PDB file of C-alpha atoms in Angstrom:
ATOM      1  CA  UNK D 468      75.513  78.276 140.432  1.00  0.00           C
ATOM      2  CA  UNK D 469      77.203  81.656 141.187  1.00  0.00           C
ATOM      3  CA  UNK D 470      78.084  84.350 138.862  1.00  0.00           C
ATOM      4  CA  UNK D 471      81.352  83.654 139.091  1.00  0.00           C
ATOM      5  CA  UNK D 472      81.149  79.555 138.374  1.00  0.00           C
ATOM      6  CA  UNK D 473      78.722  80.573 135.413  1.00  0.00           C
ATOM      7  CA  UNK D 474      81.634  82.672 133.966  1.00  0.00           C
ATOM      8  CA  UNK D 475      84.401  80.161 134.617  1.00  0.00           C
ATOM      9  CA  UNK D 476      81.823  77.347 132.614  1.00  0.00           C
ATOM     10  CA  UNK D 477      81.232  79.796 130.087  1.00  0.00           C
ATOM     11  CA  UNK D 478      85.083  80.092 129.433  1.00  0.00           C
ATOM     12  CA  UNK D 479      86.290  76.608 129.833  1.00  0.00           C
ATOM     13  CA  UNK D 480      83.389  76.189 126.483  1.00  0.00           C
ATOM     14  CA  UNK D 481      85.369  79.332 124.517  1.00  0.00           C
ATOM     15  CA  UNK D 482      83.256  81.934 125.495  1.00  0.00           C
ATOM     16  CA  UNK D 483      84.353  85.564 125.977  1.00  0.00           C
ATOM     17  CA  UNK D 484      82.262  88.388 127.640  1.00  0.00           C
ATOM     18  CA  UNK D 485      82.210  91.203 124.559  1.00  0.00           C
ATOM     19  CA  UNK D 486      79.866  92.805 122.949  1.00  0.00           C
ATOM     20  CA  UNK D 487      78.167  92.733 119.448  1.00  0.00           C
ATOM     21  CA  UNK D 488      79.781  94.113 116.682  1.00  0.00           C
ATOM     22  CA  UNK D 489      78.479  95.395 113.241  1.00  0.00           C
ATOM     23  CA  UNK D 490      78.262  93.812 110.052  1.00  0.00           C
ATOM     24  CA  UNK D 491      77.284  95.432 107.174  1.00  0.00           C
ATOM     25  CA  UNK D 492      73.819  94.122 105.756  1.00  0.00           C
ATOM     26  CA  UNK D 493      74.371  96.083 102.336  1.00  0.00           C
ATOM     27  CA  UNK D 494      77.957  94.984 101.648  1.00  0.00           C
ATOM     28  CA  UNK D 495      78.769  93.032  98.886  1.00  0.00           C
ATOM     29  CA  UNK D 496      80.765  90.181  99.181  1.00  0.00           C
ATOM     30  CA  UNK D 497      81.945  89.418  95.679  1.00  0.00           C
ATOM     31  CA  UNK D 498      82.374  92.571  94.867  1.00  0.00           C
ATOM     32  CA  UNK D 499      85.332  93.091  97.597  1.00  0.00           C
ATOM     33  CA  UNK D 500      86.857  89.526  96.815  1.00  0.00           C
ATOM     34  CA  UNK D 501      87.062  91.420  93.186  1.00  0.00           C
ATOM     35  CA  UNK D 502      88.706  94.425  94.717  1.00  0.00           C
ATOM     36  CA  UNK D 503      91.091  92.351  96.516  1.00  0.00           C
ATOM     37  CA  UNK D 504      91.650  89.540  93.506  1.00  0.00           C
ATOM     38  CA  UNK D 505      91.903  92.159  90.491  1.00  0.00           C
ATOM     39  CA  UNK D 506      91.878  95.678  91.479  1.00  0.00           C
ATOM     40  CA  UNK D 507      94.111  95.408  94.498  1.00  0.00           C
ATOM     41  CA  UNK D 508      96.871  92.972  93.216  1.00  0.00           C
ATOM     42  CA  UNK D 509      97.008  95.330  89.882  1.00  0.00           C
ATOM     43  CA  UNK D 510      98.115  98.060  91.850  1.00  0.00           C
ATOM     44  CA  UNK D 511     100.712  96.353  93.812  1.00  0.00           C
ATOM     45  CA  UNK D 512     102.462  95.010  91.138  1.00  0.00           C
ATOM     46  CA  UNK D 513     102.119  98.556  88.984  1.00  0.00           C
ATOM     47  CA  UNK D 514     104.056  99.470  92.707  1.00  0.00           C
ATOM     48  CA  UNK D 515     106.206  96.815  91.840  1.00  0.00           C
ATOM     49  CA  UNK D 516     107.149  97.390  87.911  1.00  0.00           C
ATOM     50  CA  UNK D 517     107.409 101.472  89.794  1.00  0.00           C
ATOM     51  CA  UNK D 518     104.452 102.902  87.630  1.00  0.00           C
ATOM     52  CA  UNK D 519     102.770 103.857  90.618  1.00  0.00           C
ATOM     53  CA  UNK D 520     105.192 105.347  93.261  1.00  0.00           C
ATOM     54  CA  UNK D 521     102.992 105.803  96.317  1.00  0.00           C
ATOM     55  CA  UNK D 522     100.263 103.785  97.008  1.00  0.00           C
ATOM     56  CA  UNK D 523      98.045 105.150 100.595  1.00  0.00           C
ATOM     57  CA  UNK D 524      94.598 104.571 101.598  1.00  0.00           C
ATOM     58  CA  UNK D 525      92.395 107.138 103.286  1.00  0.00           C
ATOM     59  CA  UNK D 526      89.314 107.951 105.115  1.00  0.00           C
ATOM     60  CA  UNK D 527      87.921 110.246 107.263  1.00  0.00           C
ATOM     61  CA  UNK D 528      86.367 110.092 111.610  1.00  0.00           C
ATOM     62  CA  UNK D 529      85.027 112.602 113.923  1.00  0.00           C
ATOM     63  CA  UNK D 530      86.738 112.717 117.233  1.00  0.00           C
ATOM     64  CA  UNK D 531      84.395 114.426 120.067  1.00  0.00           C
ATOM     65  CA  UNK D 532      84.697 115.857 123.209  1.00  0.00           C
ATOM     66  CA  UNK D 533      82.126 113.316 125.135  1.00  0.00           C
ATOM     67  CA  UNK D 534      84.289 109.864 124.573  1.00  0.00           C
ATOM     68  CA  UNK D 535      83.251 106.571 123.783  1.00  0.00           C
ATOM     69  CA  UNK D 536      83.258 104.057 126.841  1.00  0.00           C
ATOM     70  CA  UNK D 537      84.690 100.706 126.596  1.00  0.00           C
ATOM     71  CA  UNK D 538      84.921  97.532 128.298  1.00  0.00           C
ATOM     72  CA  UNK D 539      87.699  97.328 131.417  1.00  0.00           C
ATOM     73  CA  UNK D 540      88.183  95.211 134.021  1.00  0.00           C
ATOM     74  CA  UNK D 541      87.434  96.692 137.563  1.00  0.00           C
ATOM     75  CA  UNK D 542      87.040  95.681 141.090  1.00  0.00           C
ATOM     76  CA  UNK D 543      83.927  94.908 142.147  1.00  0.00           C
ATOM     77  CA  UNK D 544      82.450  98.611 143.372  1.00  0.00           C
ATOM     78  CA  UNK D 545      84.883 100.323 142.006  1.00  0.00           C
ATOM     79  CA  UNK D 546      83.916 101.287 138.428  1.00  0.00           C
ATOM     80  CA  UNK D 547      85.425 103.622 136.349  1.00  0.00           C
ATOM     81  CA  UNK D 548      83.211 107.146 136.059  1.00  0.00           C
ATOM     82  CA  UNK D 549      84.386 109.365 133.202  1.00  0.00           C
ATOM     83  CA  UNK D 550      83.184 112.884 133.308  1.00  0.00           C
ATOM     84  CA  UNK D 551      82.086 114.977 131.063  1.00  0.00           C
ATOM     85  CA  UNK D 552      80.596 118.382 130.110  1.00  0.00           C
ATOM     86  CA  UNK D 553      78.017 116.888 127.790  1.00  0.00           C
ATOM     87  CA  UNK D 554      78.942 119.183 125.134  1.00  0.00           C
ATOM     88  CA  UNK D 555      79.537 118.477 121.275  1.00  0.00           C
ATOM     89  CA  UNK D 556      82.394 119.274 120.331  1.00  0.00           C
ATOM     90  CA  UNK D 557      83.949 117.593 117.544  1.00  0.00           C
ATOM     91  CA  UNK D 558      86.804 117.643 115.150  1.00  0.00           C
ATOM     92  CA  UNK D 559      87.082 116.256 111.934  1.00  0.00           C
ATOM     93  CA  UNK D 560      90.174 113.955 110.907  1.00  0.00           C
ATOM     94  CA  UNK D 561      91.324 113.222 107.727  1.00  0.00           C
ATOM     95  CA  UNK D 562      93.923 110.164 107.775  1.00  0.00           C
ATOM     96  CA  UNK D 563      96.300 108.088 105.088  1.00  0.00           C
ATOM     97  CA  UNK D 564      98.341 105.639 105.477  1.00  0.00           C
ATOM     98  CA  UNK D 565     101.353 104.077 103.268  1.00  0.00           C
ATOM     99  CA  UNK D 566     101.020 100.983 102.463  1.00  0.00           C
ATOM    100  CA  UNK D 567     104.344 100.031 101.744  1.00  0.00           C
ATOM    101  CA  UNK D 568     105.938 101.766 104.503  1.00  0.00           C
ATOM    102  CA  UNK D 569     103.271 102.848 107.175  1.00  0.00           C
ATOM    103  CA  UNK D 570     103.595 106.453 107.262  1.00  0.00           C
ATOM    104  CA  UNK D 571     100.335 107.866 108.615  1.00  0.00           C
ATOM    105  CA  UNK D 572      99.163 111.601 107.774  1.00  0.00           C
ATOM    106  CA  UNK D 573      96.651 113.106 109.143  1.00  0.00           C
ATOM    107  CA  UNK D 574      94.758 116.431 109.336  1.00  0.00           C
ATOM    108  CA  UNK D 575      92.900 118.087 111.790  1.00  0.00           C
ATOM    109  CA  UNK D 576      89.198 120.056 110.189  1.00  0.00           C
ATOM    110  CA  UNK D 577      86.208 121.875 111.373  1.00  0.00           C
ATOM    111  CA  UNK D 578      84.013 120.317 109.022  1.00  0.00           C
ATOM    112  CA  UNK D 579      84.505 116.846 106.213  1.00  0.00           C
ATOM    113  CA  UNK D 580      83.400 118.908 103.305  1.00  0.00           C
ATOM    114  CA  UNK D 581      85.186 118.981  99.879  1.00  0.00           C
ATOM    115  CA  UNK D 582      87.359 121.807 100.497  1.00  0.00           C
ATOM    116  CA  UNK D 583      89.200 120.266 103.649  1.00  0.00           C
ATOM    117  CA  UNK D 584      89.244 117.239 101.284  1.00  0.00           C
ATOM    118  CA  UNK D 585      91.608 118.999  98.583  1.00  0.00           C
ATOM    119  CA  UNK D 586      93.414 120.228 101.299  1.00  0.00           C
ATOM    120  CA  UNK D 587      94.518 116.931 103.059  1.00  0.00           C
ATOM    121  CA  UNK D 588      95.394 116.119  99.155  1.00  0.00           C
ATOM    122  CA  UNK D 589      97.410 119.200  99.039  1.00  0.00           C
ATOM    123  CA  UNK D 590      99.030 117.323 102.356  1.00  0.00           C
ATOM    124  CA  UNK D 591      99.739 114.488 100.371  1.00  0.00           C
ATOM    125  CA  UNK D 592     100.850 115.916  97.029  1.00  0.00           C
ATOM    126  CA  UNK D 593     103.472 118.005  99.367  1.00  0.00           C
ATOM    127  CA  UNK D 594     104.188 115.098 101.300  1.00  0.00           C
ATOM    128  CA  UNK D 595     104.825 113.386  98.000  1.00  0.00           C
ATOM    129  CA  UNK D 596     106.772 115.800  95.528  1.00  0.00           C
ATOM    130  CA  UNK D 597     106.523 113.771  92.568  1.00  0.00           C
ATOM    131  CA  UNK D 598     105.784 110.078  91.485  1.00  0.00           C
ATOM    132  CA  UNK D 599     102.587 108.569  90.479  1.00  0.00           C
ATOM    133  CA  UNK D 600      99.880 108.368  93.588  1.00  0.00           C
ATOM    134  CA  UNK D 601      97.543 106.085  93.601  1.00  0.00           C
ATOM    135  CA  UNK D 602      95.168 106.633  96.762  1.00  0.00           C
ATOM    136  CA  UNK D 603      92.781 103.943  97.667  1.00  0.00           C
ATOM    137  CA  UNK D 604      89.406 105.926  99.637  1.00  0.00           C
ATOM    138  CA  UNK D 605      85.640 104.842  99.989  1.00  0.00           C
ATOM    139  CA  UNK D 606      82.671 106.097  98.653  1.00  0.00           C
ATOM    140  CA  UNK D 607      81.500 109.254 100.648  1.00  0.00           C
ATOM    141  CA  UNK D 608      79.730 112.356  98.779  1.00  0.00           C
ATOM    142  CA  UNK D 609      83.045 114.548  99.140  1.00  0.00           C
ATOM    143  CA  UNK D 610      85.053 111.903  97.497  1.00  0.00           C
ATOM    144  CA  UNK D 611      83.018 112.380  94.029  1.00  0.00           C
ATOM    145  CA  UNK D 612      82.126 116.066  94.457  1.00  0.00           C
ATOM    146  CA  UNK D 613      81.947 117.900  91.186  1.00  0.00           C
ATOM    147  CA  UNK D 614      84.003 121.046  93.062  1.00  0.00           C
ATOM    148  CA  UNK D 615      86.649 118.209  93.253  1.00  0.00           C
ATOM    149  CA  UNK D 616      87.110 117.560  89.574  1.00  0.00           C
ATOM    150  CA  UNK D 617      89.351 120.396  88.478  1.00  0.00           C
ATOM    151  CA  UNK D 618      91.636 119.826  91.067  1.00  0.00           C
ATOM    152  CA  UNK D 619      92.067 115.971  90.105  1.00  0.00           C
ATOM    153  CA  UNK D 620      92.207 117.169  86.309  1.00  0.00           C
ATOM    154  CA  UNK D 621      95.106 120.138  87.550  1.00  0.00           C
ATOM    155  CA  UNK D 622      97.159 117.296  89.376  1.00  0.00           C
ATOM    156  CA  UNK D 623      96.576 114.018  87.185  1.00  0.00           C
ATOM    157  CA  UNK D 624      99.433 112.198  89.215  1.00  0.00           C
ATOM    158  CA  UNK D 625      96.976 111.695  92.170  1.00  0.00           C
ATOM    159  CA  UNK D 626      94.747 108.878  91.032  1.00  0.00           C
ATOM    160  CA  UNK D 627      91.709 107.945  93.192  1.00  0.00           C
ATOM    161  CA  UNK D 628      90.755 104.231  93.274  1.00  0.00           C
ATOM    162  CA  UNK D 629      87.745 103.695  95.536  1.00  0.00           C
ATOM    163  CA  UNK D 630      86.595 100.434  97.331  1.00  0.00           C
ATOM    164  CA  UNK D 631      83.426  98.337  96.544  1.00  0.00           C
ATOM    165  CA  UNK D 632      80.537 100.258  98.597  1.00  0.00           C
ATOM    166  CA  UNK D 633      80.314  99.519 102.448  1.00  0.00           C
ATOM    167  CA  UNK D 634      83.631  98.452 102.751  1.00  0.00           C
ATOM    168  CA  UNK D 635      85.364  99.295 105.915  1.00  0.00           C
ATOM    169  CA  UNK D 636      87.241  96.191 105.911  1.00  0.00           C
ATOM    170  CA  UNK D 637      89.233  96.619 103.259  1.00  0.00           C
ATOM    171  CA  UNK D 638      90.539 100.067 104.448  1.00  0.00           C
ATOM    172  CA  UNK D 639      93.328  99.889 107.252  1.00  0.00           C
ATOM    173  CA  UNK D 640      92.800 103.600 107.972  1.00  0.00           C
ATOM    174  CA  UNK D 641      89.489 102.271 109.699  1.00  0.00           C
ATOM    175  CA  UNK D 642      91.770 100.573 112.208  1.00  0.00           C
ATOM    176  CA  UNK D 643      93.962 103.605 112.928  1.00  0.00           C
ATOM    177  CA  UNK D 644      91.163 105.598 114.006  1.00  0.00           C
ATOM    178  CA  UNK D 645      89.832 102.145 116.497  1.00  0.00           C
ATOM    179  CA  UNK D 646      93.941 102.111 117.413  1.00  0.00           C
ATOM    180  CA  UNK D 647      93.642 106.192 118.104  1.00  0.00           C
ATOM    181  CA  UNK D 648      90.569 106.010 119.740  1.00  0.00           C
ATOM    182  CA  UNK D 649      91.437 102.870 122.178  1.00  0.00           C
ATOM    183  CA  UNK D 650      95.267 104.692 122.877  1.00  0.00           C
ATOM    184  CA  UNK D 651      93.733 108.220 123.640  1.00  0.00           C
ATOM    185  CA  UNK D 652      90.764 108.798 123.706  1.00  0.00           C
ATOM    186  CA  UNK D 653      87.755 106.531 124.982  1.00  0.00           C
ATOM    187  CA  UNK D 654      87.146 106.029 128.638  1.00  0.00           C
ATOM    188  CA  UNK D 655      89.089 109.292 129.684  1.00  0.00           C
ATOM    189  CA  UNK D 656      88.044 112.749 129.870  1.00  0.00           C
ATOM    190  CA  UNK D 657      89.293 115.644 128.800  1.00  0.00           C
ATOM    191  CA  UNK D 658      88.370 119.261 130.260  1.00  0.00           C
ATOM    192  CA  UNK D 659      89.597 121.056 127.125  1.00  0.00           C
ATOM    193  CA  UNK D 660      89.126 119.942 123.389  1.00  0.00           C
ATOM    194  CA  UNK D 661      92.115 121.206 122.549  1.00  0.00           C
ATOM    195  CA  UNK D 662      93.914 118.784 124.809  1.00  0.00           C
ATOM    196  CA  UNK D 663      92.519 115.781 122.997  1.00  0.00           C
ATOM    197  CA  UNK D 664      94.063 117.490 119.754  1.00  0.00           C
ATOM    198  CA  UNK D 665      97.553 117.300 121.113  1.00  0.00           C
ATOM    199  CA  UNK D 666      96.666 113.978 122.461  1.00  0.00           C
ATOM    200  CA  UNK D 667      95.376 112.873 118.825  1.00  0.00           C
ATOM    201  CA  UNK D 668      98.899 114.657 117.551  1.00  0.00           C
ATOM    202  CA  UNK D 669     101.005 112.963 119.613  1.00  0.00           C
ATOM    203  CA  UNK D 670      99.517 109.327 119.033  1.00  0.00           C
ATOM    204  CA  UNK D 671     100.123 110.084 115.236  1.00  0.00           C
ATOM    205  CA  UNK D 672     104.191 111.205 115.867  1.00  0.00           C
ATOM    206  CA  UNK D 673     104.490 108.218 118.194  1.00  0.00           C
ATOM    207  CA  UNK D 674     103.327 105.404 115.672  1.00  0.00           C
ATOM    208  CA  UNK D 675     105.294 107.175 113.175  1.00  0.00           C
ATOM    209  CA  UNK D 676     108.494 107.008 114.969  1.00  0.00           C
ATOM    210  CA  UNK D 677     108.083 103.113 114.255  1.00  0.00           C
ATOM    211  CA  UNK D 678     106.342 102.945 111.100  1.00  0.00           C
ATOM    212  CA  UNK D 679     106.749  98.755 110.588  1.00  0.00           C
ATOM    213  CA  UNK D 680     104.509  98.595 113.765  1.00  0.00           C
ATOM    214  CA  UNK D 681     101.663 100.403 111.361  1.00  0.00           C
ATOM    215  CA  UNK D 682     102.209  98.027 108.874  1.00  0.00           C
ATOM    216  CA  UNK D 683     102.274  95.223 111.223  1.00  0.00           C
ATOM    217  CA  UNK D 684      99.235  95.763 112.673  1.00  0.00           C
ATOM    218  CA  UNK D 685      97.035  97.538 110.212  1.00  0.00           C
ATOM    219  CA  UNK D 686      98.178  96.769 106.399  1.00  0.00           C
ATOM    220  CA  UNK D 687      99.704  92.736 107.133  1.00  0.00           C
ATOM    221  CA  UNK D 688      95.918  91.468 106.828  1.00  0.00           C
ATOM    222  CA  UNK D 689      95.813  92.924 102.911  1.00  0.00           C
TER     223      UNK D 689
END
């Protein structure tokens, strides 16, 4: 048979030419149908009852200056070819999303350490002028850095409720960054970093314009 009657066979059975994706060997599975049985609906309905008057999930990507490449359909001898410089570059992004209404912040750093971690919560307390904050995050080293402490005990409205470990699942901000990274980033190149910073900037004022389509596609699944 040719290629081509190989691939029609192998779709009339259901199959689709992807690749792999990861699972996490370490995660625990009880543990996050606990999160999402107990911890989870707790929060909601304090949201509910109004004890808790912002409820956002974070997390944290690199966005460099050689892109990812992803699958596309092309004619035959005519495949995409991305350039690049082969240089590192990188910026760090620090994201949140609402989960009631879909509002996305983000910041732009130089480096994920603690400091540009308070920061993005000074974003959010800002962003947020009063009311109860509960902010659900995973477990990296910056989130549970002793320099943090004093500014959680200075600003005890911001409460920080972190997910079982390897969790990505359960965090919609994950999807943002696949959303942002499929919508401007991967498979294009970009001769100055800088551009892919207003790039990144203007993805995040587009999805905010329509905020429900946030919350239909990243925070309907919770």
């Amino acid at each position: 048979m040719s290629v081509r009657g190989i691939s029609a066979m192998l779709k009339r059975m259901n199959f689709s030419f992807t690749k792999a994706t990861y699972t996490l060997a370490n995660a625990d599975e009880d543990a996050q149908a606990y999160f999402k049985k107990h911890t989870f609906a707790a929060l909601k309905k304090q949201v509910e009852a109004e004890k808790i008057s912002h409820f956002l999930f974070e997390d944290e990507s690199m966005i460099r200056s050689y892109q990812a490449l992803q699958y596309s359909w092309f004619p035959h001898g005519k495949q995409r070819k991305v350039s690049t410089y082969g240089k590192h570059e990188g910026a760090k992004l620090f994201g949140a999303i609402n989960y009631e209404t879909g509002q996305v912040h983000h910041r732009e750093e130089e480096k994920a350490d603690t400091a540009a971690f308070i920061r993005f919560l000074q974003d959010l307390l800002s962003a947020y002028s009063s009311g109860e904050i509960a902010l659900i995050l995973d477990n990296s080293r910056i989130h549970h850095a002793t320099e943090l402490q004093p500014f959680l005990k200075d600003h005890p409205r911001l409460q920080l409720v972190f997910l079982p470990p390897h969790s990505p699942n359960l965090n919609p901000v994950e999807g943002l960054w696949l959303w942002l990274k499929a919508d401007v980033v991967n498979n294009i190149f970009f001769e100055k970093f800088y551009k892919i910073r207003l790039h990144v900037s203007q993805f995040m004022k587009r999805i905010n314009k329509q905020p429900l389509g946030s919350v239909d596609r990243l925070l309907a699944r919770l």
